[in-house]
mmCIF file with all atom_site columns, C-alpha atoms in Angstrom:
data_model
loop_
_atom_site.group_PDB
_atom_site.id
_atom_site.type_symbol
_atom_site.label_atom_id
_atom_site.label_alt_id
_atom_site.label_comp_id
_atom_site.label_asym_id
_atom_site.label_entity_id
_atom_site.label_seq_id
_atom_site.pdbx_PDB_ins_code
_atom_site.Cartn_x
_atom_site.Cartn_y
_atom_site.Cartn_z
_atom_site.occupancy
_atom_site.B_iso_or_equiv
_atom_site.pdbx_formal_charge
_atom_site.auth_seq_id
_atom_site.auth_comp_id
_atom_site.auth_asym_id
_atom_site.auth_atom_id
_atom_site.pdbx_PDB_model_num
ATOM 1   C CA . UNK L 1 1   ? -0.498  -12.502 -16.473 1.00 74.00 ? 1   UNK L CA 1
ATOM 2   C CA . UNK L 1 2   ? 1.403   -9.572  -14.947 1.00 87.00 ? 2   UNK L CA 1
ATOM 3   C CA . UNK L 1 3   ? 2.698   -6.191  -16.218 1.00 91.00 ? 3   UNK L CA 1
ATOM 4   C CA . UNK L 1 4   ? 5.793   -4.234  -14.998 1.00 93.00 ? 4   UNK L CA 1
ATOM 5   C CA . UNK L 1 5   ? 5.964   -0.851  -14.005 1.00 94.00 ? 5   UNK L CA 1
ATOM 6   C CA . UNK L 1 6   ? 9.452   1.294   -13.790 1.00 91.00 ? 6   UNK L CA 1
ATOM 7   C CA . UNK L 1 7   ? 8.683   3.666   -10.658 1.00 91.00 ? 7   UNK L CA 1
ATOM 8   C CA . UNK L 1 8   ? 10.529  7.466   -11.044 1.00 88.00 ? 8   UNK L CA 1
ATOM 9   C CA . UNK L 1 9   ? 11.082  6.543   -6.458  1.00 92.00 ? 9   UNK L CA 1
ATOM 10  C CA . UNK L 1 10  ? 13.117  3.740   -6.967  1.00 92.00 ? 10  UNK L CA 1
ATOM 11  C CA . UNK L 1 11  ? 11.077  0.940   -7.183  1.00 94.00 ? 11  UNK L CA 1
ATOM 12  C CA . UNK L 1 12  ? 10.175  -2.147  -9.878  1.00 94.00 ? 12  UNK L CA 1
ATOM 13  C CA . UNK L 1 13  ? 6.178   -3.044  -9.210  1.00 95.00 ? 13  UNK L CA 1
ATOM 14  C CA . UNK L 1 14  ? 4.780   -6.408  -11.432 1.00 95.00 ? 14  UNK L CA 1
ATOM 15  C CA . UNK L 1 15  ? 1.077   -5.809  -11.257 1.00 95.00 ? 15  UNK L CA 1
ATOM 16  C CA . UNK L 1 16  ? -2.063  -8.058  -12.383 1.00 94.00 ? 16  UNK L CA 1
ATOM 17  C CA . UNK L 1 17  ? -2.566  -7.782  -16.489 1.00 94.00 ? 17  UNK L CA 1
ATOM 18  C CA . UNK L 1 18  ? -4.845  -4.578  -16.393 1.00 94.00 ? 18  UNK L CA 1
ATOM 19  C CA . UNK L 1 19  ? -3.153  -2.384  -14.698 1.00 95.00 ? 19  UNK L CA 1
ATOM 20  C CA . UNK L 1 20  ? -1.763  1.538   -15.376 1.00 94.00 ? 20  UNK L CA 1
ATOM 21  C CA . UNK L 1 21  ? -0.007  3.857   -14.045 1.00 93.00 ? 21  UNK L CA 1
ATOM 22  C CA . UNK L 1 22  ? -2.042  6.870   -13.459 1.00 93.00 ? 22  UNK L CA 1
ATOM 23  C CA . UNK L 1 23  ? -0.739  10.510  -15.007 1.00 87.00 ? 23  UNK L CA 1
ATOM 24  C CA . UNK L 1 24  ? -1.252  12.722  -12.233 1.00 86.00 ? 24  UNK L CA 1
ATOM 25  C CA . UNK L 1 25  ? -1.009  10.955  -8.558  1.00 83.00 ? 25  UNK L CA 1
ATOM 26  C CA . UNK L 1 26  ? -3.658  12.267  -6.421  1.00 84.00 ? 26  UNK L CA 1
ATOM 27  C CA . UNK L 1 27  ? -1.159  10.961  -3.501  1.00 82.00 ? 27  UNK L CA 1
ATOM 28  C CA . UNK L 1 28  ? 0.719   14.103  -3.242  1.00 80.00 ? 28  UNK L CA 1
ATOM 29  C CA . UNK L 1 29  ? 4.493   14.662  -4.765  1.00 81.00 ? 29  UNK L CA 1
ATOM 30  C CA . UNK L 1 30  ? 7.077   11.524  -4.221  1.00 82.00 ? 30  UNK L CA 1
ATOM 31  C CA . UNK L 1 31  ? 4.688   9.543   -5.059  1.00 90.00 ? 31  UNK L CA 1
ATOM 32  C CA . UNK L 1 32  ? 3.362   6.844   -7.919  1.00 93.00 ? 32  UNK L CA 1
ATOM 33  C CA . UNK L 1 33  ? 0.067   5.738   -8.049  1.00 95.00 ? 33  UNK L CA 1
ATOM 34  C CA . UNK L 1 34  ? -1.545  2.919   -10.352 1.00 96.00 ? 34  UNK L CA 1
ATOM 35  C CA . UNK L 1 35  ? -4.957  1.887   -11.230 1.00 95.00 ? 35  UNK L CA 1
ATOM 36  C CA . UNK L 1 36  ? -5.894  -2.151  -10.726 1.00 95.00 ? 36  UNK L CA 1
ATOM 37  C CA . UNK L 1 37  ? -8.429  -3.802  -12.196 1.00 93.00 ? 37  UNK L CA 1
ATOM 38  C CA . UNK L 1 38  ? -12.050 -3.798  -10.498 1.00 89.00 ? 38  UNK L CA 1
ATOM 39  C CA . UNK L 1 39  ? -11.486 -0.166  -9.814  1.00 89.00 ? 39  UNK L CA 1
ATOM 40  C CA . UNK L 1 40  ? -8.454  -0.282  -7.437  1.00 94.00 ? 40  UNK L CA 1
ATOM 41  C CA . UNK L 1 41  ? -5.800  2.030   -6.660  1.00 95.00 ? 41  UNK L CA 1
ATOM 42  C CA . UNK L 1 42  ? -2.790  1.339   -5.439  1.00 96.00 ? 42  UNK L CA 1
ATOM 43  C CA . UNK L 1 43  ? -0.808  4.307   -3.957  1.00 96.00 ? 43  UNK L CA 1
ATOM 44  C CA . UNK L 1 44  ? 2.888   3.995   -3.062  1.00 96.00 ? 44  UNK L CA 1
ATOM 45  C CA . UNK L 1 45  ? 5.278   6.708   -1.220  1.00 95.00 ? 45  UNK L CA 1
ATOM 46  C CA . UNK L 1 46  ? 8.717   6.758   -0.405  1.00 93.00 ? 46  UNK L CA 1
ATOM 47  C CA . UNK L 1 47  ? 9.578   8.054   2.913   1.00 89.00 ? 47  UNK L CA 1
ATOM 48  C CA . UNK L 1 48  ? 13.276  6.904   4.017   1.00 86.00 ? 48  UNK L CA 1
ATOM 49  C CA . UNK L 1 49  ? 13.369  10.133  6.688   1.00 87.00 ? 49  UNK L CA 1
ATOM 50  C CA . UNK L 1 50  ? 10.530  9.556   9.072   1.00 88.00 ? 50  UNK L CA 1
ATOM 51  C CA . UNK L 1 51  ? 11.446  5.312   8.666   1.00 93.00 ? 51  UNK L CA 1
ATOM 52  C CA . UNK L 1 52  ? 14.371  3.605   9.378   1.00 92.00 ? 52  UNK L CA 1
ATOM 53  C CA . UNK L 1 53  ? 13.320  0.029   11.137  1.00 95.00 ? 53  UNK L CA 1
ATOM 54  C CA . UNK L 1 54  ? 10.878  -1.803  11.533  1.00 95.00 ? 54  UNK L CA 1
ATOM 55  C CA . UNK L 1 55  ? 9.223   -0.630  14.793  1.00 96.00 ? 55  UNK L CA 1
ATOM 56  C CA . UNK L 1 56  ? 9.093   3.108   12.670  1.00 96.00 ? 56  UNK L CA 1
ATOM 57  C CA . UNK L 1 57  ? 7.230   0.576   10.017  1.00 97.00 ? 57  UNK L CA 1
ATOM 58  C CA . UNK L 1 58  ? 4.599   -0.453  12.460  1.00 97.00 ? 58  UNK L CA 1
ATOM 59  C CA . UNK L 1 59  ? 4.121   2.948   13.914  1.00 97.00 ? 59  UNK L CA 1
ATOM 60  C CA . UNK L 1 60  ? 4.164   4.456   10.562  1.00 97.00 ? 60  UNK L CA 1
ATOM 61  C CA . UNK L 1 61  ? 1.725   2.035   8.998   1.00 97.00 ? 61  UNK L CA 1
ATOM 62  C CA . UNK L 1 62  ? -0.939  2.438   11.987  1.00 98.00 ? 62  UNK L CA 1
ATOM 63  C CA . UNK L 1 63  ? -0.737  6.462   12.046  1.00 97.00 ? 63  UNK L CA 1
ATOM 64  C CA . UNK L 1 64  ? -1.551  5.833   7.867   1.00 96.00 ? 64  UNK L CA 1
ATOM 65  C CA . UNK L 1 65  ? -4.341  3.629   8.759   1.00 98.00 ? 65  UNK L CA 1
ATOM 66  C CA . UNK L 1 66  ? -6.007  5.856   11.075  1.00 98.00 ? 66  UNK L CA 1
ATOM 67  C CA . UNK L 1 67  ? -6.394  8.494   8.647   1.00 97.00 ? 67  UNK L CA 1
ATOM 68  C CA . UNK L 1 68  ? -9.331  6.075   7.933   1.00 97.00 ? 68  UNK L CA 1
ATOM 69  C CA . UNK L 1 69  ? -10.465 5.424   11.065  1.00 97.00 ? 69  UNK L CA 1
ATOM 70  C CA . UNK L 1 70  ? -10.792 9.232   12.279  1.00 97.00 ? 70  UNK L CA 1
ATOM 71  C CA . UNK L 1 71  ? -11.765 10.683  8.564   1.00 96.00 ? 71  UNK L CA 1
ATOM 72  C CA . UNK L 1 72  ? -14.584 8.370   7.621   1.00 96.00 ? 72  UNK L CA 1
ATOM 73  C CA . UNK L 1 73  ? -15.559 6.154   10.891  1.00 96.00 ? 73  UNK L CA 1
ATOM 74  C CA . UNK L 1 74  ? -13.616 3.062   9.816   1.00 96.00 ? 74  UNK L CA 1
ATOM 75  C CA . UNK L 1 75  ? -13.188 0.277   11.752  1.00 96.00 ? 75  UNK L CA 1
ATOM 76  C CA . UNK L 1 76  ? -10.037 -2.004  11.950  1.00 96.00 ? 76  UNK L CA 1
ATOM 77  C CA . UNK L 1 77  ? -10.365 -5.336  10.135  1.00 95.00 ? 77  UNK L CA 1
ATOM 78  C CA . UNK L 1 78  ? -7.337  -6.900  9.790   1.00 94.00 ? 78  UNK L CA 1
ATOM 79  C CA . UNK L 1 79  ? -4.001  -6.039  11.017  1.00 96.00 ? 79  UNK L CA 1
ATOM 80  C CA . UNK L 1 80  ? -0.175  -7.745  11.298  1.00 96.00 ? 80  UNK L CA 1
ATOM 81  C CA . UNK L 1 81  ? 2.808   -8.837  9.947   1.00 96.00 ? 81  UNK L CA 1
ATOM 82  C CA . UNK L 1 82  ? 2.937   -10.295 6.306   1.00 94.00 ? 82  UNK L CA 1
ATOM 83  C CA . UNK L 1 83  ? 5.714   -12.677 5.118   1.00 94.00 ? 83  UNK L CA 1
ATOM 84  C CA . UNK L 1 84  ? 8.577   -10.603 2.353   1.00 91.00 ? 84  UNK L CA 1
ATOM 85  C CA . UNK L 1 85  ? 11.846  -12.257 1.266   1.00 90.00 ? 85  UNK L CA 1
ATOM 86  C CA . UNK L 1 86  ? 14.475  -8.989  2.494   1.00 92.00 ? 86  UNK L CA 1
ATOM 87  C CA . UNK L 1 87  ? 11.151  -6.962  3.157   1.00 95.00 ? 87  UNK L CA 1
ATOM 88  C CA . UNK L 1 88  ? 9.874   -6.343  6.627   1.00 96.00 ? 88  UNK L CA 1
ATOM 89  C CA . UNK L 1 89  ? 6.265   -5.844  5.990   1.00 97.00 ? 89  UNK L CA 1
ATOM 90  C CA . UNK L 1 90  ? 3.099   -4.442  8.433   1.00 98.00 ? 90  UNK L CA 1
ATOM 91  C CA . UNK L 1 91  ? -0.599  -4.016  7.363   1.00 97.00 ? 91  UNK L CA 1
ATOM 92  C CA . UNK L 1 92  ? -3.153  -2.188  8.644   1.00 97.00 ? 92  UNK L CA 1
ATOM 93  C CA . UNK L 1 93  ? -6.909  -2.910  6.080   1.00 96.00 ? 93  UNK L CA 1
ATOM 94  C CA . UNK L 1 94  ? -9.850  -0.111  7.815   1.00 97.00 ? 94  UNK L CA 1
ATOM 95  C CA . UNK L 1 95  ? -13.481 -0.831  6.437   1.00 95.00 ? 95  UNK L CA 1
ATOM 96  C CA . UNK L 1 96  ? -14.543 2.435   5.579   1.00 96.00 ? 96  UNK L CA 1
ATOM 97  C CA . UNK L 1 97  ? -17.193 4.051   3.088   1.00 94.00 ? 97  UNK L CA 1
ATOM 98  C CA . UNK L 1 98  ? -15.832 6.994   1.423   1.00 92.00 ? 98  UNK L CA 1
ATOM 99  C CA . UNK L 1 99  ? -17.504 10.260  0.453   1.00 92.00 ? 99  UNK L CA 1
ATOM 100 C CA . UNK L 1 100 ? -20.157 9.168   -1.642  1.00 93.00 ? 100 UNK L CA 1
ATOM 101 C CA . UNK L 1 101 ? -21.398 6.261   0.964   1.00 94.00 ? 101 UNK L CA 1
ATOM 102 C CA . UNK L 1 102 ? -19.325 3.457   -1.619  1.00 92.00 ? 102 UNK L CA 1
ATOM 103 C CA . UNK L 1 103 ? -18.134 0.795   1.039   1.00 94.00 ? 103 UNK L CA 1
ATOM 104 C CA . UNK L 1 104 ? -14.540 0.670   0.939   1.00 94.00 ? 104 UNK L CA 1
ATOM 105 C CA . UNK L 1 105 ? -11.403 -1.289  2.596   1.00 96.00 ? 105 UNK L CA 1
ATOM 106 C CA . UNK L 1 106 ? -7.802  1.121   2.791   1.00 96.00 ? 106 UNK L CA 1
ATOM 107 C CA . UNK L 1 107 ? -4.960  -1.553  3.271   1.00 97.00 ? 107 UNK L CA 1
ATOM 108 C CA . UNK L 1 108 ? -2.061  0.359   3.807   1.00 98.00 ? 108 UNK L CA 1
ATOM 109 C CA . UNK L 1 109 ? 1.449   -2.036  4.257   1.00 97.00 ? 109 UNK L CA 1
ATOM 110 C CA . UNK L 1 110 ? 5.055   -0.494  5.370   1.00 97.00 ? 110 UNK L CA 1
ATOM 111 C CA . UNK L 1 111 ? 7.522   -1.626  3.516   1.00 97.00 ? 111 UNK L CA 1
ATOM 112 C CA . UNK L 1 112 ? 10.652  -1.657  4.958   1.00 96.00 ? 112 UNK L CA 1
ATOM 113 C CA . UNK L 1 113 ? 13.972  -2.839  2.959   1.00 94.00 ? 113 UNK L CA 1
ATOM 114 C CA . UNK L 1 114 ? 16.628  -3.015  6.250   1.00 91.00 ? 114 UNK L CA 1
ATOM 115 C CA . UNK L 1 115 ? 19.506  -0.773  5.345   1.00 88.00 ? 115 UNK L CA 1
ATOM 116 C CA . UNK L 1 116 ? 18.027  1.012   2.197   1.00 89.00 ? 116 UNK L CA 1
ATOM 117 C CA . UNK L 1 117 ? 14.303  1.806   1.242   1.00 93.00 ? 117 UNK L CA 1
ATOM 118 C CA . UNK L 1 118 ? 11.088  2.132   3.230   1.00 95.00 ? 118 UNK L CA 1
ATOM 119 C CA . UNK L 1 119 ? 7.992   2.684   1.357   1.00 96.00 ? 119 UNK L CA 1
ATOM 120 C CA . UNK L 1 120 ? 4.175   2.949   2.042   1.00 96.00 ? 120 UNK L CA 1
ATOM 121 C CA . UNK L 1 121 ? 1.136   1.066   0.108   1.00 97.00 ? 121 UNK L CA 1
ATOM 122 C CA . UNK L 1 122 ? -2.066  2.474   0.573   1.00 96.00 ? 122 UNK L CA 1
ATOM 123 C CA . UNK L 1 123 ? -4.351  0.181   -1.532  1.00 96.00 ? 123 UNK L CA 1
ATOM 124 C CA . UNK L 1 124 ? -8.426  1.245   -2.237  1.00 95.00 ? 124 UNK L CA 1
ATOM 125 C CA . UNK L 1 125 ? -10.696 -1.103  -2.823  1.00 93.00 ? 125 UNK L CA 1
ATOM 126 C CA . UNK L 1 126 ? -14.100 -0.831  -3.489  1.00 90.00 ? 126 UNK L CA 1
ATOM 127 C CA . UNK L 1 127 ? -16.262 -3.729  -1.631  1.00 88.00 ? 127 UNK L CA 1
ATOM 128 C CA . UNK L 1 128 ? -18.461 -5.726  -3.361  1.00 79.00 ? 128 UNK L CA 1
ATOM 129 C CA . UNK L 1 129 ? -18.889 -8.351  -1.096  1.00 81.00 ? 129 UNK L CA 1
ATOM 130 C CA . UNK L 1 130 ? -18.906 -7.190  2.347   1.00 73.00 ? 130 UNK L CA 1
ATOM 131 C CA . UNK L 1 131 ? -18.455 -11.217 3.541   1.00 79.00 ? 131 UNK L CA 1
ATOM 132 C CA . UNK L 1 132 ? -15.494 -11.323 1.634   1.00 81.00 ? 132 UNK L CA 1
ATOM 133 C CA . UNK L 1 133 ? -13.094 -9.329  3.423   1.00 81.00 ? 133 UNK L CA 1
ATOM 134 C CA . UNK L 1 134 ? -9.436  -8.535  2.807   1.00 87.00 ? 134 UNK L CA 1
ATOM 135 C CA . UNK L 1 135 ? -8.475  -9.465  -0.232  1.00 89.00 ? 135 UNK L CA 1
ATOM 136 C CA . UNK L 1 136 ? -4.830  -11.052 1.503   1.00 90.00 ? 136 UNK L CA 1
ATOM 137 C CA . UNK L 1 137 ? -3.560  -12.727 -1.752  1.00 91.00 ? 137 UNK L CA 1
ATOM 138 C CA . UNK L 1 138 ? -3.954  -9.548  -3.921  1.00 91.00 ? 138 UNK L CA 1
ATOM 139 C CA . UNK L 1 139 ? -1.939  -7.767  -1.496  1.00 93.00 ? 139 UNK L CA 1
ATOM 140 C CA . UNK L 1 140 ? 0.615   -10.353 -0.459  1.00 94.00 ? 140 UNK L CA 1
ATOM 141 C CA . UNK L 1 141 ? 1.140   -10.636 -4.549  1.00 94.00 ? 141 UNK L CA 1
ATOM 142 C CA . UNK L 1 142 ? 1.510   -6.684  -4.258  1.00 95.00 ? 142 UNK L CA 1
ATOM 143 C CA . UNK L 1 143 ? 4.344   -6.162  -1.648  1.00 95.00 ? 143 UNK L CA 1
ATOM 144 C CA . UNK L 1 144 ? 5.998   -9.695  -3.768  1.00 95.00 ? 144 UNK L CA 1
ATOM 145 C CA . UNK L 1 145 ? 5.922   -7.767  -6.693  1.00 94.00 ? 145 UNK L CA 1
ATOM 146 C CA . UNK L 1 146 ? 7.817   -5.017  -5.676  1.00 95.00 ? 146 UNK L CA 1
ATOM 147 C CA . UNK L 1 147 ? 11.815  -4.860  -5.902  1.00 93.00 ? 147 UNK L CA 1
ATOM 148 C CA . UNK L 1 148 ? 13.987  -1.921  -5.412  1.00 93.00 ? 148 UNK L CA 1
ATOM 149 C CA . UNK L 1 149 ? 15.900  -0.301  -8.042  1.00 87.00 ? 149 UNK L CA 1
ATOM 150 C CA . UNK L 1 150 ? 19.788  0.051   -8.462  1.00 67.00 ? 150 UNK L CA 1
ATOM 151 C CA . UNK L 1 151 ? 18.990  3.678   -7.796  1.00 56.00 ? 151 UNK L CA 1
ATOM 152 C CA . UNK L 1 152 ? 17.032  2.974   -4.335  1.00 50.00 ? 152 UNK L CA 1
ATOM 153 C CA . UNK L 1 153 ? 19.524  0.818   -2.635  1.00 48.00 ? 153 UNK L CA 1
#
């Protein structure tokens, strides 16, 4: 099962059964944030000034990731293009532990809709099995699962 989310940046997201969006995004303004099941958090942001194709998407998705890499000593797992029907579509997933030494993996993605939309997905997962790696179907159900809004295009 899924659940449907109307996003106030111009965006339709169908998320696993479980899901919320959260009150108060700790992302920064512009931005919607939602709460997965097994303690995930899925952060998106709209930023249609700084991207317009899909070389800005790669660039854009890689300065995200390092944020990871330089903050909290991550290291570079998994990186590339992912399939979208009318999405162009980079990820970047950094092994990192956060903070409080929990072992983490930030997979952001750059979403870029050619002539319209281009938004960033930072997703935080909490690793519970360090052989398991990125979780690839989660996130290629993700960017599936999101379609712009009349008001976006």
């Amino acid at each position: 099962m899924s659940t449907q989310f109307e996003s106030t940046i111009g965006f339709t997201a169908t998320l696993p059964e479980g899901s919320a969006t959260v009150a108060e995004s700790s992302a920064g303004p512009g931005t919607e944030q939602f709460s997965l099941p097994g303690g995930t958090l899925l952060s998106v942001v709209r930023d249609d000034e700084q991207v317009g194709n899909y070389a800005q998407t790669i660039e854009w998705t890689q300065k995200m990731a390092a944020y990871y890499q330089s903050e909290f000593a991550g290291q570079v797992v998994s990186e590339g293009s992912l399939p979208g029907d009318g999405k162009e579509l980079y990820a970047v997933a950094v092994n990192f532990k956060d903070s409080g030494s929990v072992p983490r993996i930030a997979s952001v993605v750059g979403m870029h809709f050619p002539g319209s939309a281009f938004y960033g997905l930072t997703l935080l997962s909490i690793v519970t099995d360090p052989d398991a790696g990125v979780d690839t179907t989660l996130l290629q159900q993700l960017v599936d699962g999101i379609t712009l809004t009349t008001a976006a295009s």
